[in-house]
CSV table of C-alpha atoms and ligand atoms in Angstrom, one decimal:
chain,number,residue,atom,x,y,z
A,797,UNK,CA,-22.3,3.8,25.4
A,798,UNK,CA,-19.4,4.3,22.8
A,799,UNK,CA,-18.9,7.8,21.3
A,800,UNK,CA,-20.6,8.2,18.0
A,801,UNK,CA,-18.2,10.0,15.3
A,802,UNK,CA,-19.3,11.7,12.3
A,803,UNK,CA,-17.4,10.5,9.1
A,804,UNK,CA,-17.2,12.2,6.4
A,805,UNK,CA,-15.5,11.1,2.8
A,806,UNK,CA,-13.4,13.0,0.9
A,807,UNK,CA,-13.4,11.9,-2.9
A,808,UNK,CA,-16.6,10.0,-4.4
A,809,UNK,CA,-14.7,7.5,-6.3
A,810,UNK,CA,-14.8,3.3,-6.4
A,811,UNK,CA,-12.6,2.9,-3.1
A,812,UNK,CA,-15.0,5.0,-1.5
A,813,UNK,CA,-18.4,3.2,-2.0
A,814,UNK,CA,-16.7,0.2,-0.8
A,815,UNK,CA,-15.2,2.0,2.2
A,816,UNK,CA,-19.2,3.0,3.0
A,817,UNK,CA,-20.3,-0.5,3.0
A,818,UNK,CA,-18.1,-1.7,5.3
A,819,UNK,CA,-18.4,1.5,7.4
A,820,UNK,CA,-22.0,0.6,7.8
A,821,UNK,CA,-20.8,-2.5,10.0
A,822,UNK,CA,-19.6,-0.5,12.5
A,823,UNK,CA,-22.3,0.8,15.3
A,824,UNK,CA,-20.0,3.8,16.8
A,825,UNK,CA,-19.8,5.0,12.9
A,826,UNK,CA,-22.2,7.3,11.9
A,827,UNK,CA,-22.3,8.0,8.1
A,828,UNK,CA,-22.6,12.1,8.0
A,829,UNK,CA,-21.4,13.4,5.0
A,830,UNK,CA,-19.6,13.1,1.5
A,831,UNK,CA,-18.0,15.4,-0.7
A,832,UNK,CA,-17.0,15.7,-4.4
A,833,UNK,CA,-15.4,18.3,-7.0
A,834,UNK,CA,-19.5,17.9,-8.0
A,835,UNK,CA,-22.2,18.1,-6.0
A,836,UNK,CA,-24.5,16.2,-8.2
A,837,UNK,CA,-22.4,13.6,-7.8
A,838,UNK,CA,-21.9,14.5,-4.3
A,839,UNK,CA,-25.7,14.0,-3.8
A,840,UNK,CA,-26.3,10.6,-5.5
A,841,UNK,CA,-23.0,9.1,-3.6
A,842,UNK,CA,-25.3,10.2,-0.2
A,843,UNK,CA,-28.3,8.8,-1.7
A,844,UNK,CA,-27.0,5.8,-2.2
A,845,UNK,CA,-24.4,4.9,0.2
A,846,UNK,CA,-26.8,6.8,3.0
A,847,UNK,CA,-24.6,10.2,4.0
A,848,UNK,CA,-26.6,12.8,5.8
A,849,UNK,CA,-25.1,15.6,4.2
A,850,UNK,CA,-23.4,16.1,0.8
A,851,UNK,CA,-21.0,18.9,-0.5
A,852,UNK,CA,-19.7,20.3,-3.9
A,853,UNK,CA,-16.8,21.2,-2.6
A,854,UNK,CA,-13.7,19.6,-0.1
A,855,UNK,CA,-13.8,22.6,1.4
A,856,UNK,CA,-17.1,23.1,2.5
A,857,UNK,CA,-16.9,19.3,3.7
A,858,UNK,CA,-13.8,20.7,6.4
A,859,UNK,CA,-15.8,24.2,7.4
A,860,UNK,CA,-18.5,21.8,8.9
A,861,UNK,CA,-17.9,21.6,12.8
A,862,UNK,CA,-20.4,18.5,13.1
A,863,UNK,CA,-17.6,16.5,11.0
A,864,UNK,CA,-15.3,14.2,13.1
A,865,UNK,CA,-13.2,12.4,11.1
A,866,UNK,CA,-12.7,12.5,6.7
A,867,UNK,CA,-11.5,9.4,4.7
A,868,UNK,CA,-9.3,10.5,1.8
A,869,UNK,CA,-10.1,8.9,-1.0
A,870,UNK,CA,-8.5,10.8,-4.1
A,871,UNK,CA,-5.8,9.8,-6.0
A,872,UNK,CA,-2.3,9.5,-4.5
A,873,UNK,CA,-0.8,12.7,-6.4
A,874,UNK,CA,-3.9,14.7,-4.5
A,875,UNK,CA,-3.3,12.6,-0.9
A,876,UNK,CA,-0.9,16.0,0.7
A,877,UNK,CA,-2.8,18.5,-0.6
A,878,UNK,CA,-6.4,17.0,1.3
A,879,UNK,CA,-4.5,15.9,3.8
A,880,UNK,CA,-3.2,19.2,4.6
A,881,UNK,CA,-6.7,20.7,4.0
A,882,UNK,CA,-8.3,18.7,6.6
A,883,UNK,CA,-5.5,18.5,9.5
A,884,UNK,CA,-5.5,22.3,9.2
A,885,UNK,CA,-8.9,22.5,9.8
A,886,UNK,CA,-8.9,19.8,12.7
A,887,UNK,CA,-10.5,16.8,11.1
A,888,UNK,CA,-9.1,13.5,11.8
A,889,UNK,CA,-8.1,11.7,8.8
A,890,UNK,CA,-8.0,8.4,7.7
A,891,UNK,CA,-5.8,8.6,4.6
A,892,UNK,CA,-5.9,5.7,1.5
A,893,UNK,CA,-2.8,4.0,0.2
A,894,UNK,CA,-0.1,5.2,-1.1
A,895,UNK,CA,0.0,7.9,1.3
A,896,UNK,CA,1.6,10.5,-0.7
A,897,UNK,CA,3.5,10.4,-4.1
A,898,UNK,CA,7.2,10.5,-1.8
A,899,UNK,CA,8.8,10.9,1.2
A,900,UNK,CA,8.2,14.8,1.4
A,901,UNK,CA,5.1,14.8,1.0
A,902,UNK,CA,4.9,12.6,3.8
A,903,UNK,CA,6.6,14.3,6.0
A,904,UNK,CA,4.9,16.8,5.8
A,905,UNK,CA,1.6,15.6,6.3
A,906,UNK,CA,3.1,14.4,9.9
A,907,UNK,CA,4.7,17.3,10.6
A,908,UNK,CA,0.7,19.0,9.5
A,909,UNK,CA,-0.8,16.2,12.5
A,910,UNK,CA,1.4,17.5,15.0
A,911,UNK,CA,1.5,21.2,15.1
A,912,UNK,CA,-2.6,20.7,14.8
A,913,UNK,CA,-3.3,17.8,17.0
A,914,UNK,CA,-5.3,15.9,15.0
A,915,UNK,CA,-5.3,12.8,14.0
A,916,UNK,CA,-3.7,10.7,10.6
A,917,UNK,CA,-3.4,7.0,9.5
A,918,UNK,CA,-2.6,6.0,6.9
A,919,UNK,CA,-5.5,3.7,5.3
A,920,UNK,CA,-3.4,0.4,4.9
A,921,UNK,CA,-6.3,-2.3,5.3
A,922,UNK,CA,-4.3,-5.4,5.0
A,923,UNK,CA,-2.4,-4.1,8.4
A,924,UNK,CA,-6.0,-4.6,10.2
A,925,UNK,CA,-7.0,-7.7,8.6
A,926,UNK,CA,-7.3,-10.8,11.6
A,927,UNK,CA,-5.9,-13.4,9.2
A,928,UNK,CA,-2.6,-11.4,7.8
A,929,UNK,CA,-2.5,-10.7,11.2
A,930,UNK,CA,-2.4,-13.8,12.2
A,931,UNK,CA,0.2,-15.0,9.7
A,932,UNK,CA,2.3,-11.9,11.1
A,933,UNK,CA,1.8,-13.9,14.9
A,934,UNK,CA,3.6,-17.3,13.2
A,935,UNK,CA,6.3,-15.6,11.5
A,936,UNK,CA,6.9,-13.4,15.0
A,937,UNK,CA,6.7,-16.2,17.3
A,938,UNK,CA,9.6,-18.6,14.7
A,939,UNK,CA,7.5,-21.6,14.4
A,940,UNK,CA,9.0,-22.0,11.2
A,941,UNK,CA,12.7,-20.7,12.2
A,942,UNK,CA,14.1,-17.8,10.9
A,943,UNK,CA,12.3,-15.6,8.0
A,944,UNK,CA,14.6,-15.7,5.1
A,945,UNK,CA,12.9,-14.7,1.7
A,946,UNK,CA,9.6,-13.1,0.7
A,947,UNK,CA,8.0,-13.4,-2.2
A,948,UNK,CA,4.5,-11.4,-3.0
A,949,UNK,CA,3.2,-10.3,-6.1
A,950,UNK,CA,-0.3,-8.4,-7.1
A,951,UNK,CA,-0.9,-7.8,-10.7
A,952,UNK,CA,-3.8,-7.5,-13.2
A,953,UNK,CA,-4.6,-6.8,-16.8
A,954,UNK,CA,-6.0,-2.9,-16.1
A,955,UNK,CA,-8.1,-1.2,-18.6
A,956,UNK,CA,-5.6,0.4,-21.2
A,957,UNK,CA,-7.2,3.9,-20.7
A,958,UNK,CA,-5.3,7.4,-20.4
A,959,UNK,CA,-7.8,9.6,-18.9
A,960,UNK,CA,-8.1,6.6,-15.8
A,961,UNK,CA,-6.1,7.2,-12.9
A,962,UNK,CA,-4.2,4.0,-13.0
A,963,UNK,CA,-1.9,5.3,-16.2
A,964,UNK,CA,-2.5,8.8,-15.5
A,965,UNK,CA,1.2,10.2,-14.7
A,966,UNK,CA,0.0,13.4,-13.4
A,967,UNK,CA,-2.4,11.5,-11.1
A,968,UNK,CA,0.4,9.1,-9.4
A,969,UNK,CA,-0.1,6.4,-11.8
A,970,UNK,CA,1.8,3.2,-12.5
A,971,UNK,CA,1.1,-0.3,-10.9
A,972,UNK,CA,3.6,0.2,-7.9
A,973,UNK,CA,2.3,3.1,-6.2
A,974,UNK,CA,-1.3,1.5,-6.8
A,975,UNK,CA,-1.0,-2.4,-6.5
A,976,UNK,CA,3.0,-2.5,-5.9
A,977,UNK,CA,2.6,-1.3,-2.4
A,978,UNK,CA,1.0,-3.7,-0.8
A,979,UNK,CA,3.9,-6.7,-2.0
A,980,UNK,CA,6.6,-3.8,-0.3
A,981,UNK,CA,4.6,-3.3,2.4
A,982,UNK,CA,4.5,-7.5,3.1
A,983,UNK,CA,8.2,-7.2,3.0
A,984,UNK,CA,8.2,-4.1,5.1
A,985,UNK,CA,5.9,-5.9,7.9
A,986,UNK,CA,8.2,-8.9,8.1
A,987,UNK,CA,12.0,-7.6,7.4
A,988,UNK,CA,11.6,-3.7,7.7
A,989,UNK,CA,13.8,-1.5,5.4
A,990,UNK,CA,16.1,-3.4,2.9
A,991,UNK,CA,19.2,-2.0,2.7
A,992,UNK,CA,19.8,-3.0,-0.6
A,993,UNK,CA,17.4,-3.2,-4.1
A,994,UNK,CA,17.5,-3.3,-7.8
A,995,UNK,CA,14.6,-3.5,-10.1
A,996,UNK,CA,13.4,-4.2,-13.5
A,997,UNK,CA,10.9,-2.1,-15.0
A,998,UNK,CA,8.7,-1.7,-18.0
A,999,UNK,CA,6.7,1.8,-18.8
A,1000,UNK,CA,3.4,1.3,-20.5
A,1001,UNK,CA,2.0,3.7,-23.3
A,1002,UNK,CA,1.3,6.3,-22.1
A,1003,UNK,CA,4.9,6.6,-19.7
A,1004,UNK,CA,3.6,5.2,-16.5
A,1005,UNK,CA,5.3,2.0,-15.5
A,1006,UNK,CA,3.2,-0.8,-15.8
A,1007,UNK,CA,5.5,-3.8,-14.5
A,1008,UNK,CA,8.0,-3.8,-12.5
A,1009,UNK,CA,10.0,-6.5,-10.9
A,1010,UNK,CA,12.0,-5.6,-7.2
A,1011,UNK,CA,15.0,-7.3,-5.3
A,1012,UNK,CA,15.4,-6.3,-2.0
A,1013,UNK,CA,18.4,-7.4,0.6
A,1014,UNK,CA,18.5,-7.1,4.0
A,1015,UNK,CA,21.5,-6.7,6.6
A,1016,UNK,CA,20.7,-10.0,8.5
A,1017,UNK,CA,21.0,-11.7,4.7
A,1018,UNK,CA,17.1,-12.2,4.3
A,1019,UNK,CA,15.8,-11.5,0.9
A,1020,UNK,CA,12.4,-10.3,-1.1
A,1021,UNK,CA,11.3,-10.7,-4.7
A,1022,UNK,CA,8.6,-8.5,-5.8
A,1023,UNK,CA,6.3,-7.8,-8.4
A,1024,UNK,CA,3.5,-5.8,-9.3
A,1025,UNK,CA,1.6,-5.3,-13.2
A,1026,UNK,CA,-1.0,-4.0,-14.7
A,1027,UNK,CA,-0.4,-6.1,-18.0
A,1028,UNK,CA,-1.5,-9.5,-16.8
A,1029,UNK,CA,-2.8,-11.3,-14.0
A,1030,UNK,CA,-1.0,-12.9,-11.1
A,1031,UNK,CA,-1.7,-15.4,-8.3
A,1032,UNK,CA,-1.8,-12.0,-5.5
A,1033,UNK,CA,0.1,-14.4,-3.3
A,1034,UNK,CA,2.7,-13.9,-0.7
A,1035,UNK,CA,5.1,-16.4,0.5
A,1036,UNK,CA,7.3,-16.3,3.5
A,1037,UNK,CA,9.8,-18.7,2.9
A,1038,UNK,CA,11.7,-19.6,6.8
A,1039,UNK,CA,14.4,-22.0,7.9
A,1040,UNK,CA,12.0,-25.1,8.9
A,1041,UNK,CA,9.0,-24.4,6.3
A,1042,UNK,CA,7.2,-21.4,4.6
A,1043,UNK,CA,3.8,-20.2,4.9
A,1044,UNK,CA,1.5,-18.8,1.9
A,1045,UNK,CA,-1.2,-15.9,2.1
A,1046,UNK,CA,-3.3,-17.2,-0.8
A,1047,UNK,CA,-5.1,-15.5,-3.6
A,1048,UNK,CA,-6.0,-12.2,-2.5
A,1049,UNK,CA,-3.1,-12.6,0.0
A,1050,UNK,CA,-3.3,-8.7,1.2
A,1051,UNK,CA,-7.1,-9.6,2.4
A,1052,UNK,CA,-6.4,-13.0,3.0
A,1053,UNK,CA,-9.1,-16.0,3.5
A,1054,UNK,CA,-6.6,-18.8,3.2
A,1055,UNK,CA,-3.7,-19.5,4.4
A,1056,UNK,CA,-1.3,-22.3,4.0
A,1057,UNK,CA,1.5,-23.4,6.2
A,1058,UNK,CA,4.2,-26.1,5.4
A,1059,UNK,CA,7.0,-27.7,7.5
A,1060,UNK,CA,9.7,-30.1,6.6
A,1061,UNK,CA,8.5,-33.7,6.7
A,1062,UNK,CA,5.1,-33.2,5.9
A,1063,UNK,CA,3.4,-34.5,3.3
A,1064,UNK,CA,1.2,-31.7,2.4
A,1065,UNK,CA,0.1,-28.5,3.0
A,1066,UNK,CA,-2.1,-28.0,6.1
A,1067,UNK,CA,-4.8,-24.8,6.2
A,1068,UNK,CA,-4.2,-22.7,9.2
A,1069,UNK,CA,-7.9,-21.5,10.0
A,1070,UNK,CA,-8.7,-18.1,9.6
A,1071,UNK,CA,-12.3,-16.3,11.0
A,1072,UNK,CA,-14.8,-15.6,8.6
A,1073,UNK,CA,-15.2,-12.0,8.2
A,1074,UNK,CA,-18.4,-9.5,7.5
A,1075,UNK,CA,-17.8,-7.5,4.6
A,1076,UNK,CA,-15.0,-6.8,2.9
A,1077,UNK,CA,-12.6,-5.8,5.8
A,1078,UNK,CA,-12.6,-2.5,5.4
A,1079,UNK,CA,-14.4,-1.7,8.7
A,1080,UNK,CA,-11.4,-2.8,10.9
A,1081,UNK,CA,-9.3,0.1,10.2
A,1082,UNK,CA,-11.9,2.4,10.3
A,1083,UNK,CA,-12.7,1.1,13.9
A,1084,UNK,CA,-9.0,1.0,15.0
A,1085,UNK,CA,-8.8,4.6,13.8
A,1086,UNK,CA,-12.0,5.4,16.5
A,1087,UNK,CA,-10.4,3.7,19.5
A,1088,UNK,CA,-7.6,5.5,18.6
A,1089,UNK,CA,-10.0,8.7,18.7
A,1090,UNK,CA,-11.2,7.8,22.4
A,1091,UNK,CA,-7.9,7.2,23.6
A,1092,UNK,CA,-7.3,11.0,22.6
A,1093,UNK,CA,-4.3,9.9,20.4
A,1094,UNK,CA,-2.9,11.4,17.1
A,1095,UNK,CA,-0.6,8.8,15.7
A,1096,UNK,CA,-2.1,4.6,15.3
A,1097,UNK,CA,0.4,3.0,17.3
A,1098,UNK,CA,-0.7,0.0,14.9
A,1099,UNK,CA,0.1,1.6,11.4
A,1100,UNK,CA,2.5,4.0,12.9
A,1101,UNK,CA,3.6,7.9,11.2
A,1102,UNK,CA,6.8,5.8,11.2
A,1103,UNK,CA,5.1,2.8,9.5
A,1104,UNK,CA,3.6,5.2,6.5
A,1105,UNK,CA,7.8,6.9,6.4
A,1106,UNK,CA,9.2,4.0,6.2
A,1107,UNK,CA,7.1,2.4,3.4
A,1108,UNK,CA,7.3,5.8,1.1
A,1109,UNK,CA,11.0,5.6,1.5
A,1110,UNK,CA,11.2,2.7,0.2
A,1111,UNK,CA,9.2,3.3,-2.8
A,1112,UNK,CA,11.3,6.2,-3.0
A,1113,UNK,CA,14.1,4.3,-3.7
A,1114,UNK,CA,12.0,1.8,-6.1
A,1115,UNK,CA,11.4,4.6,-8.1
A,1116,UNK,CA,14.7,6.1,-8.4
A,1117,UNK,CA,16.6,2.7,-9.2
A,1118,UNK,CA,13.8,2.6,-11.7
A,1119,UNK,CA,13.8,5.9,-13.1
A,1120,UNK,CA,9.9,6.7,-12.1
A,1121,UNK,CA,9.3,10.0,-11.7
A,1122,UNK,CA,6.2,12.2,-11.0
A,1123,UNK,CA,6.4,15.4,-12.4
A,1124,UNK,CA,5.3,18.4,-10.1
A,1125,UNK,CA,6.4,16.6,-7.1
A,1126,UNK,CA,9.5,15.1,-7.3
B,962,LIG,N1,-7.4,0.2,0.1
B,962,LIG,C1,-7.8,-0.3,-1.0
B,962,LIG,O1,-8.2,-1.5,-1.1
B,962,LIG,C2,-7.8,0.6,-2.3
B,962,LIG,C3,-8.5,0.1,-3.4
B,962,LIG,C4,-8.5,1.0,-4.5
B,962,LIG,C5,-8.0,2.3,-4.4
B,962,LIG,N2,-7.3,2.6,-3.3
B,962,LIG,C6,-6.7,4.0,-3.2
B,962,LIG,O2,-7.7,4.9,-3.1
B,962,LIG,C7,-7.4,6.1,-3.9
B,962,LIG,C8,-8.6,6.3,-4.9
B,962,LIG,O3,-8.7,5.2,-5.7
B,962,LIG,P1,-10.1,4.9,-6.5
B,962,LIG,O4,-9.8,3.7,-7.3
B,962,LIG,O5,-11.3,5.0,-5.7
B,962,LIG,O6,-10.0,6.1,-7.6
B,962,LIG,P2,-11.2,6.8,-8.4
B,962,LIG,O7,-12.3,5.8,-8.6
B,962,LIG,O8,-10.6,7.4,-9.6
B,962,LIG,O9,-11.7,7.9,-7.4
B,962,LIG,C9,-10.9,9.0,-7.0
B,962,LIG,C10,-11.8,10.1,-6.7
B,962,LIG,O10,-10.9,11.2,-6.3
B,962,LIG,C11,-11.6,12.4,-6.6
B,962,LIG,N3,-10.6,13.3,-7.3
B,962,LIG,C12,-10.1,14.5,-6.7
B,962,LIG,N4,-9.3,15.1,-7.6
B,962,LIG,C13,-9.2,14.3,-8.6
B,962,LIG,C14,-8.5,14.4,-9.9
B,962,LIG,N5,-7.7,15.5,-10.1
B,962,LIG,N6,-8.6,13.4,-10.8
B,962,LIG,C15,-9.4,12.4,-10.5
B,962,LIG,N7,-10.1,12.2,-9.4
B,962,LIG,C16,-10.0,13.2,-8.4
B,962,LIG,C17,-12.8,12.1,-7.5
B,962,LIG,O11,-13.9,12.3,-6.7
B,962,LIG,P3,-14.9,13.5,-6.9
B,962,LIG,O12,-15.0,13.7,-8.3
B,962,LIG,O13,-16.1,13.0,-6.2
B,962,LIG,O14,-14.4,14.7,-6.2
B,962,LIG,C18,-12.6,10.7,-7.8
B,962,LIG,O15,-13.8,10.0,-7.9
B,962,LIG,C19,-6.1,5.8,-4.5
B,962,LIG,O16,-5.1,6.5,-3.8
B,962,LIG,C20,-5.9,4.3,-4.4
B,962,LIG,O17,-4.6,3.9,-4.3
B,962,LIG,C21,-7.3,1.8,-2.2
């Protein structure tokens, strides 16, 4: 018999009750306890999504000794303060996307996971999902040849309203940190850091990009074009475009369902099959993060502390070609 652990969430927002559902998949997860800046709201998230417990406060939530592990779900400019909050107080925490608003902040919430012991992963589904991961196996094992261009987008037409997170500048907002992650992190997976970029970017109204276009180079020549928007809609596909054929993560490509493969001298595109999954797909890193738990280890050795660095680097360096800034942190 597997140990049972004690989740707890951090953050009663939309990610969060889809988190739950898929948490409910998972027999060695046991759904303890949620907390919000409210406890009303606090309460009716337990109701619903069936919590034990409910706080008004985070940190009531990390003073509870029955609580084994916390999902951060708050915005990204909040990500290091909570994270901090519950490492200090010896909670193992899963962490959502982005994982901080830059590097620093990062860093620091490693450097936090060490000197305490404790557990943090950075909450990057698409990582865990059996069909990316199954594209990742093709492109590793060179059926296609050498990997020479990426192309992945994610964009949609996002409500146009200030006091939402998504063009909230105090709250991290702006499609890259948000939806342009997950086209970086494709590239990221497959070619690691570029050494070179350039972007194009347009701010929306209230300051907070809301396009932006990215160009990254890489020393062995390979290339990625990259998009993310909230002002229109896009196919959410990524292409890996190799030396003998490409392969295609189709629409939503960062959860995929389909994929599509192509070599030279067929005459169409053949589906590679991909397993049906329960849910949504959140459960799988939420059960990696308790194997990782038995195993008595701090760091994923899947979606590395090196992993998360690497990524907000990157988007470090998106956002200063592009002139992002978040004030109060950078
Ligand atoms: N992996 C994925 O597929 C995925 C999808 C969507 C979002 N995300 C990530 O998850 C995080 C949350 O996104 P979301 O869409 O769930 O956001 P959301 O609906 O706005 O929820 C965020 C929650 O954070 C809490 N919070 C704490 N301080 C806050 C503040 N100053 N302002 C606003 N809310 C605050 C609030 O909960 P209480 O009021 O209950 O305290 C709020 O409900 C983001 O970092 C996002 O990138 C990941």
């Amino acid at each position: 018999m597997k140990k049972q652990y004690n989740w707890a969430i951090l953050g009663c927002g939309k990610i969060a009750r889809k988190f739950s559902e898929d948490l409910k998949l998972l027999p060695q997860a046991n759904l303890y306890a949620a907390a919000s800046r409210n406890i009303e709201r606090a309460q009716e998230f337990a109701n619903e999504l069936g919590y034990q417990k409910a706080y008004g406060s985070y940190t009531e939530l990390v003073q509870d000794p029955q609580v084994d592990v916390i999902y951060i779900a708050t915005p990204h400019s909040h990500h290091h303060e909570h994270a901090l909050l519950c490492l200090r107080h010896k909670k193992a925490v899963l962490c959502e996307k982005a994982f901080a608003i830059n590097l620093r902040e990062a860093q620091e919430m490693v450097a936090c996971a060490k000197e305490n012991n404790t557990f943090l992963m950075e909450a990057f589904w698409t990582r865990f999902q059996p069909s990316f991961l199954k594209a990742r196996e093709i492109l590793q094992a060179e059926k296609l040849g050498k990997l020479k261009m990426v192309r992945s987008d994610f964009a949609f037409n996002a409500e146009k309203n200030a006091d939402k997170r998504l063009y909230n500048t105090d709250l991290g907002g702006g499609s890259l940190l948000d939806i342009g992650i997950y086209p970086v992190f494709a590239s990221l997976m497959a070619l690691g850091k570029p050494s070179e970029l350039k972007t194009m970017v347009n701010f929306g109204f209230t300051g907070a990009e809301e396009s932006i276009l990215m160009s990254f180079k890489y020393p062995n020549g390979a290339m990625a074009s990259l998009a993310s928007s909230f002002a229109s809609h896009s196919s959410i596909q990524t292409e890996y475009w190799c030396e003998k054929g490409y392969l295609r993560l189709n629409k939503r490509w960062f959860a995929p369902t389909q994929i599509s493969i192509w070599e030279a001298g067929m005459d169409h595109e053949e589906a590679v099959p991909v397993e049906e999954i329960e849910g949504k797909g959140y459960q799988f890193e939420a059960e990696h993060v308790m194997q990782c738990l038995d195993n008595g280890q701090i760091e994923s050795p899947k979606m590395s502390f090196q992993t998360s660095l690497d990524l907000i680097e990157t988007l470090d360096k998106v956002r200063a070609d592009a002139g992002i800034v978040f004030a109060g942190h950078d």
